[in-house]
Coordinates of C-alpha atoms in Angstrom, one line a residue:
M21 CA -44.0 6.8 -28.6
T22 CA -45.5 8.8 -31.4
A23 CA -42.5 9.5 -33.7
C24 CA -41.0 12.9 -33.1
L25 CA -40.6 14.4 -36.5
R26 CA -39.3 17.9 -37.3
L27 CA -39.9 18.5 -41.0
T28 CA -37.1 20.3 -42.8
S29 CA -39.4 22.9 -44.2
L30 CA -40.6 23.8 -40.7
A31 CA -37.1 24.0 -39.4
L32 CA -36.0 26.2 -42.2
L33 CA -39.0 28.5 -41.6
A34 CA -38.1 28.7 -37.9
F35 CA -34.5 29.6 -38.9
A36 CA -35.8 32.3 -41.3
L37 CA -38.0 33.8 -38.6
A38 CA -35.3 33.6 -36.0
A39 CA -32.5 35.0 -38.2
G40 CA -34.6 37.5 -40.0
P41 CA -34.0 41.2 -39.4
A42 CA -35.6 42.9 -36.4
A43 CA -35.7 46.6 -36.1
A44 CA -34.8 46.7 -32.5
Q45 CA -31.7 44.5 -32.7
K46 CA -28.3 46.1 -33.3
Q47 CA -25.2 44.6 -34.7
G48 CA -21.8 45.2 -33.1
G49 CA -20.2 45.6 -29.7
T50 CA -18.3 43.3 -27.4
L51 CA -20.0 41.5 -24.5
R52 CA -17.9 41.8 -21.4
F53 CA -18.4 39.4 -18.5
Y54 CA -16.4 38.1 -15.7
H55 CA -15.4 34.5 -14.8
R56 CA -15.2 33.3 -11.2
D57 CA -12.1 31.1 -11.5
N58 CA -9.6 29.5 -13.8
P59 CA -11.1 26.9 -16.2
P60 CA -9.2 23.6 -16.2
S61 CA -9.2 23.5 -20.0
A62 CA -11.3 24.7 -23.0
S63 CA -12.5 21.2 -23.8
I64 CA -16.2 20.9 -22.9
L65 CA -16.3 17.1 -23.6
E66 CA -13.5 16.4 -21.2
E67 CA -14.6 18.6 -18.3
A68 CA -17.4 18.6 -15.8
T69 CA -17.9 22.2 -14.6
V70 CA -19.8 25.3 -15.7
S71 CA -16.4 27.0 -15.4
V72 CA -15.8 25.5 -18.9
N73 CA -19.3 25.5 -20.4
A74 CA -20.1 29.1 -19.6
P75 CA -17.1 30.6 -21.4
F76 CA -16.5 28.1 -24.3
M77 CA -20.1 27.2 -25.3
P78 CA -20.1 30.1 -27.8
I79 CA -17.4 28.3 -29.9
F80 CA -19.5 25.2 -30.5
N81 CA -22.8 23.9 -31.8
N82 CA -24.8 20.8 -31.0
L83 CA -27.1 18.7 -33.2
V84 CA -30.0 20.2 -31.2
M85 CA -30.2 22.6 -28.3
F86 CA -32.5 23.9 -25.6
D87 CA -34.2 27.0 -26.8
P88 CA -32.1 29.8 -25.3
A89 CA -35.2 32.1 -25.0
K90 CA -37.2 29.6 -22.9
S91 CA -36.4 29.6 -19.2
H92 CA -37.6 26.1 -18.4
E93 CA -35.8 23.4 -20.3
S94 CA -37.8 20.3 -21.3
A95 CA -38.5 18.0 -24.2
D96 CA -40.8 20.7 -25.6
T97 CA -38.1 23.3 -25.8
V98 CA -35.5 21.3 -27.9
V99 CA -34.8 23.1 -31.2
P100 CA -32.6 22.5 -34.2
D101 CA -28.9 23.5 -34.2
L102 CA -26.5 21.7 -36.6
A103 CA -29.5 19.4 -37.5
S104 CA -32.2 20.9 -39.6
S105 CA -34.6 18.1 -38.7
W106 CA -34.9 14.8 -36.8
S107 CA -37.1 11.8 -36.7
W108 CA -37.5 8.5 -34.9
D109 CA -38.2 5.2 -36.7
A110 CA -41.3 3.0 -35.8
T111 CA -39.3 1.1 -33.1
N112 CA -38.2 4.3 -31.4
T113 CA -34.6 3.0 -31.4
K114 CA -33.2 4.9 -34.5
L115 CA -32.9 8.6 -34.3
T116 CA -32.0 10.2 -37.6
F117 CA -30.8 13.8 -38.1
K118 CA -30.7 15.7 -41.4
L119 CA -27.8 18.2 -41.2
H120 CA -27.4 21.7 -42.5
E121 CA -25.3 21.9 -45.6
G122 CA -22.4 24.2 -46.1
V123 CA -21.4 24.5 -42.5
K124 CA -17.7 25.1 -41.9
W125 CA -15.4 24.6 -39.0
H126 CA -13.6 27.7 -37.8
D127 CA -10.4 26.6 -39.7
G128 CA -12.4 26.5 -43.0
K129 CA -12.8 22.7 -43.3
P130 CA -16.3 21.4 -44.0
F131 CA -18.5 20.0 -41.3
T132 CA -20.0 16.6 -42.2
A133 CA -21.9 13.6 -40.7
K134 CA -18.5 12.0 -40.1
D135 CA -17.7 14.6 -37.5
V136 CA -20.9 13.6 -35.6
Q137 CA -20.0 9.9 -35.9
C138 CA -16.4 10.6 -34.8
T139 CA -17.5 12.6 -31.7
W140 CA -19.8 9.9 -30.4
N141 CA -17.4 7.1 -31.2
M142 CA -14.9 9.0 -29.1
L143 CA -17.4 9.5 -26.3
T144 CA -18.3 5.8 -26.2
G145 CA -14.8 4.6 -26.3
K146 CA -14.9 3.4 -29.9
G147 CA -12.9 6.1 -31.4
E148 CA -9.1 6.3 -32.1
A149 CA -8.6 9.5 -30.2
A150 CA -5.8 8.2 -27.8
D151 CA -5.4 11.8 -26.5
F152 CA -9.0 12.0 -25.2
R153 CA -7.8 11.8 -21.6
K154 CA -11.0 12.4 -19.6
N155 CA -14.5 11.3 -20.5
P156 CA -16.9 12.2 -17.6
R157 CA -20.1 11.5 -19.4
Q158 CA -19.3 8.3 -21.3
V159 CA -21.8 6.6 -19.1
W160 CA -24.6 8.8 -20.6
Y161 CA -24.5 6.7 -23.7
F162 CA -25.0 3.2 -22.1
N163 CA -27.9 2.7 -24.5
L164 CA -26.2 3.8 -27.7
D165 CA -25.2 0.9 -30.0
E166 CA -23.6 2.8 -32.9
V167 CA -23.7 5.9 -34.9
T168 CA -24.1 5.5 -38.7
T169 CA -23.9 8.0 -41.6
N170 CA -25.7 8.3 -44.9
G171 CA -23.6 10.6 -47.0
D172 CA -22.3 13.9 -45.6
N173 CA -25.6 15.3 -44.3
E174 CA -27.4 12.5 -42.5
V175 CA -26.6 10.7 -39.3
T176 CA -28.4 8.0 -37.3
F177 CA -28.0 7.1 -33.6
N178 CA -28.9 3.5 -33.2
L179 CA -30.1 2.7 -29.7
K180 CA -30.2 -0.7 -27.9
G181 CA -33.7 0.1 -26.7
P182 CA -36.2 3.0 -26.6
Q183 CA -35.0 5.9 -24.5
P184 CA -37.2 9.1 -24.3
S185 CA -34.3 11.2 -22.8
F186 CA -31.8 10.6 -25.5
L187 CA -32.7 13.7 -27.5
L188 CA -32.4 15.8 -24.4
L189 CA -28.9 14.5 -23.7
L190 CA -27.9 15.7 -27.2
A191 CA -29.4 19.1 -26.4
S192 CA -27.2 19.7 -23.4
G193 CA -24.4 22.2 -23.4
Y194 CA -22.2 19.2 -22.6
S195 CA -22.9 17.7 -26.0
P196 CA -21.1 19.8 -28.7
V197 CA -19.9 18.2 -31.9
Y198 CA -16.1 18.1 -32.2
P199 CA -14.0 18.2 -35.4
C200 CA -12.5 14.9 -36.3
H201 CA -9.4 16.4 -37.8
V202 CA -8.3 18.4 -34.7
P203 CA -6.3 16.7 -31.9
Q204 CA -7.7 16.9 -28.4
Q205 CA -4.6 18.6 -27.1
T206 CA -5.5 21.5 -29.4
M207 CA -9.2 21.4 -28.2
R208 CA -8.0 21.9 -24.7
T209 CA -6.1 25.1 -25.4
R210 CA -7.2 26.5 -28.8
P211 CA -10.6 25.0 -29.5
I212 CA -12.1 24.9 -33.0
G213 CA -15.9 24.7 -33.5
T214 CA -18.7 25.7 -35.8
G215 CA -20.3 28.1 -33.4
P216 CA -21.1 31.8 -33.6
F217 CA -17.8 32.9 -32.1
K218 CA -14.2 32.0 -32.9
F219 CA -11.5 31.4 -30.3
V220 CA -8.8 34.1 -30.1
E221 CA -6.9 33.5 -26.8
F222 CA -7.1 31.9 -23.4
K223 CA -4.7 33.4 -20.9
R224 CA -4.9 31.2 -17.8
G225 CA -5.8 33.1 -14.7
D226 CA -6.4 36.2 -16.7
S227 CA -8.8 36.3 -19.7
I228 CA -10.6 34.5 -22.6
R229 CA -11.4 36.2 -25.8
M230 CA -13.5 35.4 -28.9
I231 CA -14.6 37.2 -32.0
R232 CA -17.6 36.9 -34.3
N233 CA -17.6 34.1 -36.8
P234 CA -18.4 35.8 -40.1
D235 CA -19.2 32.5 -41.8
Y236 CA -21.7 31.3 -39.2
F237 CA -24.4 29.2 -40.9
K238 CA -27.3 30.9 -39.1
K239 CA -27.5 34.0 -41.2
G240 CA -27.6 37.3 -39.3
R241 CA -26.1 35.7 -36.2
P242 CA -24.4 36.5 -34.0
Y243 CA -25.1 40.2 -33.3
L244 CA -22.1 40.7 -31.2
D245 CA -18.6 41.4 -32.6
G246 CA -17.0 39.5 -29.8
I247 CA -16.9 38.3 -26.2
D248 CA -14.3 39.3 -23.7
I249 CA -14.1 37.4 -20.4
K250 CA -12.0 38.5 -17.5
I251 CA -11.1 36.0 -14.8
I252 CA -11.5 37.5 -11.3
E253 CA -11.3 35.0 -8.4
N254 CA -12.2 37.4 -5.6
R255 CA -16.0 37.7 -5.5
S256 CA -16.2 41.1 -3.9
T257 CA -13.8 42.5 -6.5
R258 CA -15.7 41.2 -9.5
I259 CA -19.1 42.2 -8.2
L260 CA -17.8 45.7 -7.6
A261 CA -16.4 45.8 -11.1
F262 CA -19.9 45.0 -12.4
T263 CA -21.6 47.7 -10.4
T264 CA -19.1 50.3 -11.7
G265 CA -19.9 49.3 -15.3
E266 CA -16.7 47.4 -16.2
F267 CA -18.8 44.3 -17.1
D268 CA -22.1 43.8 -19.0
L269 CA -22.9 40.4 -17.4
T270 CA -22.0 38.5 -14.2
F271 CA -21.0 34.9 -14.2
P272 CA -24.1 32.7 -14.2
T273 CA -25.8 32.5 -10.7
D274 CA -22.7 34.1 -9.1
I275 CA -24.7 36.4 -6.8
S276 CA -25.7 34.9 -3.5
A277 CA -28.9 35.9 -1.8
P278 CA -27.1 38.0 0.9
L279 CA -25.1 39.8 -1.9
M280 CA -28.1 40.4 -4.1
K281 CA -29.3 43.2 -1.7
D282 CA -26.0 45.0 -2.1
M283 CA -26.1 44.5 -5.8
K284 CA -29.5 46.1 -6.1
T285 CA -28.3 49.0 -4.0
Q286 CA -25.1 49.6 -5.9
A287 CA -26.4 48.9 -9.4
P288 CA -30.2 49.8 -9.2
K289 CA -30.6 49.8 -13.0
A290 CA -29.2 46.3 -13.4
V291 CA -31.5 43.5 -14.4
C292 CA -31.1 40.7 -11.9
E293 CA -32.8 37.3 -11.7
F294 CA -32.6 34.8 -8.9
K295 CA -33.1 31.2 -10.1
S296 CA -32.6 27.6 -9.1
T297 CA -29.2 26.5 -10.5
G298 CA -29.8 22.8 -11.0
V299 CA -26.8 22.4 -8.7
S300 CA -26.9 20.5 -5.4
I301 CA -24.6 21.0 -2.5
N302 CA -23.6 17.5 -1.2
L303 CA -21.4 15.8 1.3
I304 CA -19.0 13.3 -0.3
V305 CA -17.4 10.5 1.7
N306 CA -14.8 8.1 0.4
R307 CA -16.3 4.7 1.2
G308 CA -13.1 2.9 0.6
S309 CA -11.0 4.9 3.1
P310 CA -11.2 3.7 6.7
P311 CA -12.9 4.5 9.0
F312 CA -15.4 5.8 6.4
D313 CA -15.9 2.3 5.0
N314 CA -18.1 1.9 8.1
A315 CA -21.8 2.5 7.2
D316 CA -22.6 3.7 10.7
I317 CA -20.2 6.6 10.4
R318 CA -21.6 7.6 7.1
K319 CA -25.1 7.4 8.4
A320 CA -24.1 9.5 11.5
M321 CA -22.8 12.2 9.2
S322 CA -26.1 12.2 7.2
L323 CA -28.0 12.5 10.5
A324 CA -25.9 15.5 11.6
L325 CA -27.0 17.7 8.7
D326 CA -29.2 20.6 9.4
R327 CA -30.4 21.4 5.9
K328 CA -32.6 24.3 6.9
S329 CA -29.7 26.0 8.5
F330 CA -27.6 25.7 5.4
N331 CA -30.4 27.1 3.3
D332 CA -31.1 30.0 5.6
I333 CA -27.4 31.1 6.0
L334 CA -26.3 30.5 2.4
N335 CA -29.4 31.4 0.5
E336 CA -31.7 33.2 2.9
G337 CA -34.2 30.4 2.4
T338 CA -34.3 30.6 -1.4
G339 CA -32.7 27.2 -1.9
T340 CA -34.7 24.0 -1.9
I341 CA -34.5 20.7 0.0
G342 CA -34.6 17.5 -1.9
G343 CA -33.0 14.2 -2.9
A344 CA -30.7 13.6 -5.9
M345 CA -33.2 15.0 -8.4
L346 CA -34.1 18.7 -8.7
P347 CA -37.0 19.5 -6.3
V348 CA -40.2 21.3 -7.2
P349 CA -41.1 23.8 -8.5
S350 CA -38.3 23.7 -11.1
G351 CA -37.8 19.9 -11.1
E352 CA -40.0 17.5 -12.9
W353 CA -38.7 14.3 -11.1
A354 CA -38.7 15.4 -7.5
M355 CA -39.2 12.8 -4.7
P356 CA -42.4 13.5 -2.7
K357 CA -41.8 15.2 0.7
D358 CA -43.4 12.4 2.7
R359 CA -40.9 9.9 1.3
L360 CA -38.0 12.3 1.5
E361 CA -38.4 12.9 5.3
K362 CA -38.1 9.1 5.9
L363 CA -34.5 9.2 4.8
A364 CA -31.6 9.5 7.3
G365 CA -31.2 13.2 8.2
Y366 CA -34.1 14.5 6.3
G367 CA -36.6 14.4 9.2
P368 CA -37.5 17.8 10.7
D369 CA -36.3 17.0 14.3
I370 CA -32.6 17.9 14.0
E371 CA -31.8 17.3 17.7
K372 CA -33.3 13.8 17.5
N373 CA -31.3 13.1 14.4
R374 CA -28.1 14.2 16.0
A375 CA -28.7 12.3 19.2
E376 CA -29.0 9.2 17.1
A377 CA -25.8 10.2 15.3
R378 CA -23.9 10.6 18.5
K379 CA -25.1 7.2 19.7
L380 CA -23.7 5.6 16.5
M381 CA -20.4 7.4 16.9
E382 CA -20.2 6.4 20.6
G383 CA -20.8 2.8 19.6
L384 CA -17.6 3.1 17.5
G385 CA -15.5 4.5 20.3
Y386 CA -15.8 8.2 19.6
G387 CA -16.9 10.9 22.0
A388 CA -16.2 14.3 23.5
S389 CA -12.8 13.2 24.6
K390 CA -12.0 11.2 21.5
T391 CA -13.0 13.0 18.3
L392 CA -12.6 11.8 14.7
K393 CA -10.2 14.2 13.0
V394 CA -10.5 14.6 9.3
K395 CA -9.7 17.0 6.5
V396 CA -12.7 18.3 4.6
A397 CA -11.7 18.9 1.0
T398 CA -13.5 21.4 -1.2
R399 CA -12.9 23.5 -4.3
N400 CA -11.3 26.9 -3.5
I401 CA -14.2 29.2 -4.6
P402 CA -16.8 30.8 -2.4
V403 CA -19.8 28.7 -3.5
Y404 CA -17.9 25.6 -2.2
R405 CA -15.9 27.1 0.7
D406 CA -18.9 28.7 2.4
P407 CA -21.0 25.5 2.8
A408 CA -17.8 23.6 3.7
V409 CA -17.3 25.8 6.7
L410 CA -20.9 25.2 7.8
L411 CA -20.4 21.5 7.3
I412 CA -17.4 21.4 9.5
D413 CA -19.3 23.2 12.2
Q414 CA -22.2 20.8 12.1
L415 CA -20.0 17.7 12.1
K416 CA -18.5 18.9 15.4
K417 CA -21.9 18.2 17.0
I418 CA -21.3 14.4 16.5
Y419 CA -17.6 14.3 17.5
I420 CA -16.1 14.8 14.1
D421 CA -13.4 17.5 14.1
G422 CA -12.9 18.7 10.5
E423 CA -10.1 20.8 9.0
L424 CA -10.8 22.7 5.8
E425 CA -8.6 21.7 2.8
N426 CA -9.0 24.1 -0.2
V427 CA -8.2 22.7 -3.6
D428 CA -7.9 24.9 -6.7
T429 CA -10.3 24.3 -9.6
P430 CA -7.8 22.7 -12.1
Q431 CA -6.9 20.0 -9.5
W432 CA -10.3 19.5 -7.8
Y433 CA -12.0 17.1 -10.1
T434 CA -8.8 15.1 -10.7
K435 CA -8.4 14.8 -6.9
I436 CA -11.8 13.5 -6.1
G437 CA -12.0 11.5 -9.3
R438 CA -9.0 9.4 -8.1
K439 CA -10.5 9.2 -4.6
D440 CA -7.7 11.2 -3.1
Y441 CA -9.9 12.4 -0.2
Q442 CA -11.7 11.2 2.9
V443 CA -14.5 13.7 3.3
G444 CA -15.4 16.5 1.0
L445 CA -18.0 19.2 0.2
N446 CA -18.9 19.1 -3.5
L447 CA -21.4 20.8 -5.7
T448 CA -23.0 18.6 -8.4
G449 CA -24.5 20.3 -11.3
V450 CA -26.4 18.3 -13.9
A451 CA -26.8 19.2 -17.5
L452 CA -30.5 18.5 -17.6
D453 CA -33.2 17.5 -15.2
D454 CA -33.5 13.8 -16.1
P455 CA -32.5 10.6 -14.3
D456 CA -30.6 9.4 -17.4
A457 CA -28.3 12.4 -17.0
N458 CA -28.2 12.8 -13.2
L459 CA -28.6 9.4 -11.7
V460 CA -26.7 7.6 -14.5
E461 CA -23.8 10.0 -14.4
N462 CA -23.5 10.3 -10.6
Y463 CA -24.6 6.9 -9.2
T464 CA -23.7 4.1 -11.7
C465 CA -20.8 1.8 -11.1
K466 CA -18.6 2.7 -14.1
S467 CA -19.1 6.4 -14.1
A468 CA -16.1 8.6 -13.7
R469 CA -18.3 11.1 -11.9
N470 CA -19.3 8.7 -9.1
Y471 CA -17.0 10.2 -6.6
T472 CA -18.3 8.2 -3.6
E473 CA -18.4 4.9 -5.4
Y474 CA -21.9 4.0 -4.2
C475 CA -23.5 2.4 -7.2
N476 CA -26.2 0.3 -8.5
P477 CA -24.8 -2.5 -10.6
R478 CA -27.9 -2.6 -12.8
G479 CA -26.5 0.4 -14.7
R480 CA -29.7 2.5 -14.7
P481 CA -30.2 3.2 -11.0
A482 CA -33.7 4.6 -11.3
D483 CA -35.0 1.3 -13.0
L484 CA -37.1 3.5 -15.2
P485 CA -39.6 1.8 -17.5
A486 CA -39.1 2.9 -21.1
I487 CA -42.5 4.6 -21.5
E488 CA -41.6 5.9 -24.8
G489 CA -43.3 9.2 -25.6
D490 CA -45.0 9.5 -22.2
R491 CA -42.5 11.4 -20.1
Q492 CA -45.1 12.4 -17.6
G493 CA -45.8 8.7 -17.1
Q494 CA -42.1 8.0 -16.8
A495 CA -41.7 10.8 -14.2
Q496 CA -44.5 9.4 -12.1
A497 CA -43.0 5.9 -12.3
H498 CA -39.7 7.3 -11.1
R499 CA -41.2 9.2 -8.2
V500 CA -43.1 6.1 -7.0
G501 CA -40.5 3.4 -7.6
Y502 CA -36.9 4.6 -7.4
R503 CA -34.6 4.3 -4.3
E504 CA -33.1 7.6 -3.4
P505 CA -29.3 7.1 -3.7
S506 CA -28.4 9.9 -1.3
G507 CA -30.1 8.3 1.7
R508 CA -29.2 5.8 4.3
G509 CA -25.5 6.4 4.1
R510 CA -25.4 5.2 0.5
G511 CA -24.2 7.9 -1.9
A512 CA -23.4 11.6 -1.4
P513 CA -26.1 13.0 0.9
I514 CA -27.7 16.0 -0.7
I515 CA -27.6 19.0 1.6
E516 CA -29.7 21.4 -0.5
H517 CA -30.3 22.4 -4.1
D518 CA -28.7 25.8 -4.7
S519 CA -30.1 29.0 -6.0
G520 CA -28.2 32.1 -7.3
G521 CA -28.5 35.4 -9.0
T522 CA -27.3 36.6 -12.4
C523 CA -27.2 40.3 -13.3
W524 CA -26.8 42.1 -16.5
Q525 CA -26.8 45.7 -17.6
P526 CA -30.1 47.1 -18.9
Y527 CA -28.7 47.5 -22.4
V528 CA -28.0 43.7 -22.7
K529 CA -30.8 42.2 -24.7
G530 CA -31.7 38.7 -25.9
F531 CA -30.4 36.9 -22.8
T532 CA -32.6 34.6 -20.8
M533 CA -31.6 32.8 -17.6
H534 CA -32.7 29.1 -17.4
E535 CA -34.3 27.9 -14.2
N536 CA -33.4 24.2 -14.2
S537 CA -29.8 24.2 -15.5
I538 CA -26.9 26.6 -15.8
Y539 CA -25.1 24.6 -18.4
N540 CA -27.1 25.2 -21.6
N541 CA -27.7 28.9 -22.2
T542 CA -24.4 30.7 -22.8
R543 CA -24.2 30.4 -26.6
F544 CA -24.9 34.2 -26.8
E545 CA -25.8 34.1 -30.5
D546 CA -29.0 36.0 -29.9
V547 CA -27.6 38.5 -27.4
W548 CA -27.2 42.1 -28.6
L549 CA -26.3 45.4 -27.0
D550 CA -28.7 48.3 -27.1
K551 CA -26.2 51.1 -26.9

């Protein structure tokens, strides 16, 4: 790969242009938005849900980030954050960052390269943070050998081999830098970062509040004086509150297609965008729990799925059907349609698929007079419950009698992580559209996020060639060569890739919804209120 170099002078010029005064932008005001449920904690590194990223991303910075003003995230939209520049060596295995000087943590202590080294030592299991209790993305860094420092303002990531995606992993909203001197117990409840907003309070089940960081290293940012977030678990109540002007912004992609019509009627001046979420709806089956250790039952369940029906009912046809990777038009790694339809349950003849499923179940002794009774667990919020109800209805067509089991958000990921379920309906969001995030995180053997325990022991399930610097070539190799992990009763069958709407009041400026991930664009440092 041609070495990716961002000269410090160009980065500083970009900051000057970005942070310079603009006549239209106004300082002041508090951004008010609602949250859909109770975040399990405030620690982004320890959690695996947008319910944590969305509210707490404004507290932190990354080394690099996806340009918040660009809707489509890609290698071309990565911009500096705590790093002023970065470069690869000739072997494309050493990625060196020059860091901004004079950056302070919110408690006044200086940010240095040691904090970067400490964060990734912790993430890779090399650190001394005994209180780092969950590490859902440790597997991301399978190719990271060590992180070394050169003084306070330079840090190098030393890789075992070339990996084009590595910079993108660091740009994710799931990759903030943490302070070495702050215990993880504190980060869960009173987080300290370097970001544009400082933590004030987190009242579980009620609210989250932040204020402007007056010492933010990006001069002139943020424009807002603060952010107030109200937790409202009832969807109708929170949407009504937005339409009456109580909130400036909805939770990301919270508005379903059926509700968008009502939103436009009740708040005709609101700016609303409907986007792919980068989140898939999927059936999870505990392969270690009898009778679901039988591959024929898992295949029958895959064959029972009517994906078009899910899409029509939940999204009025605005969702997309695909495999594990995000489908076109938003996805860059999508499996071709002709290959996808050869997988169990993806073919267009639903009745033929279900007839085959019933035959499999009958061969195992099940039928109309002897159904398989099971609890179908899901997270207790509408975007999970609604498809879970549809799933239960469809499984009845093949002699599986499901009962809905609702699980509150703080317990959901713990429950499925310890395999305390038989069948579930899950939503899997990925931080970026790349196999080294999605497939590695969700389908490798040692990943904490592999809830079904289907895995490929080779550790990099896509078997991607390291075509350094040629991501288009790598994507083509992926499309041609990889084995879809959600097919043939292997991993979690993907039902559909979700879509959703986000709305904001017309006076909210500087906010851009991203189309291929909902995890990377809620820093809010460029948002301002025109009122």
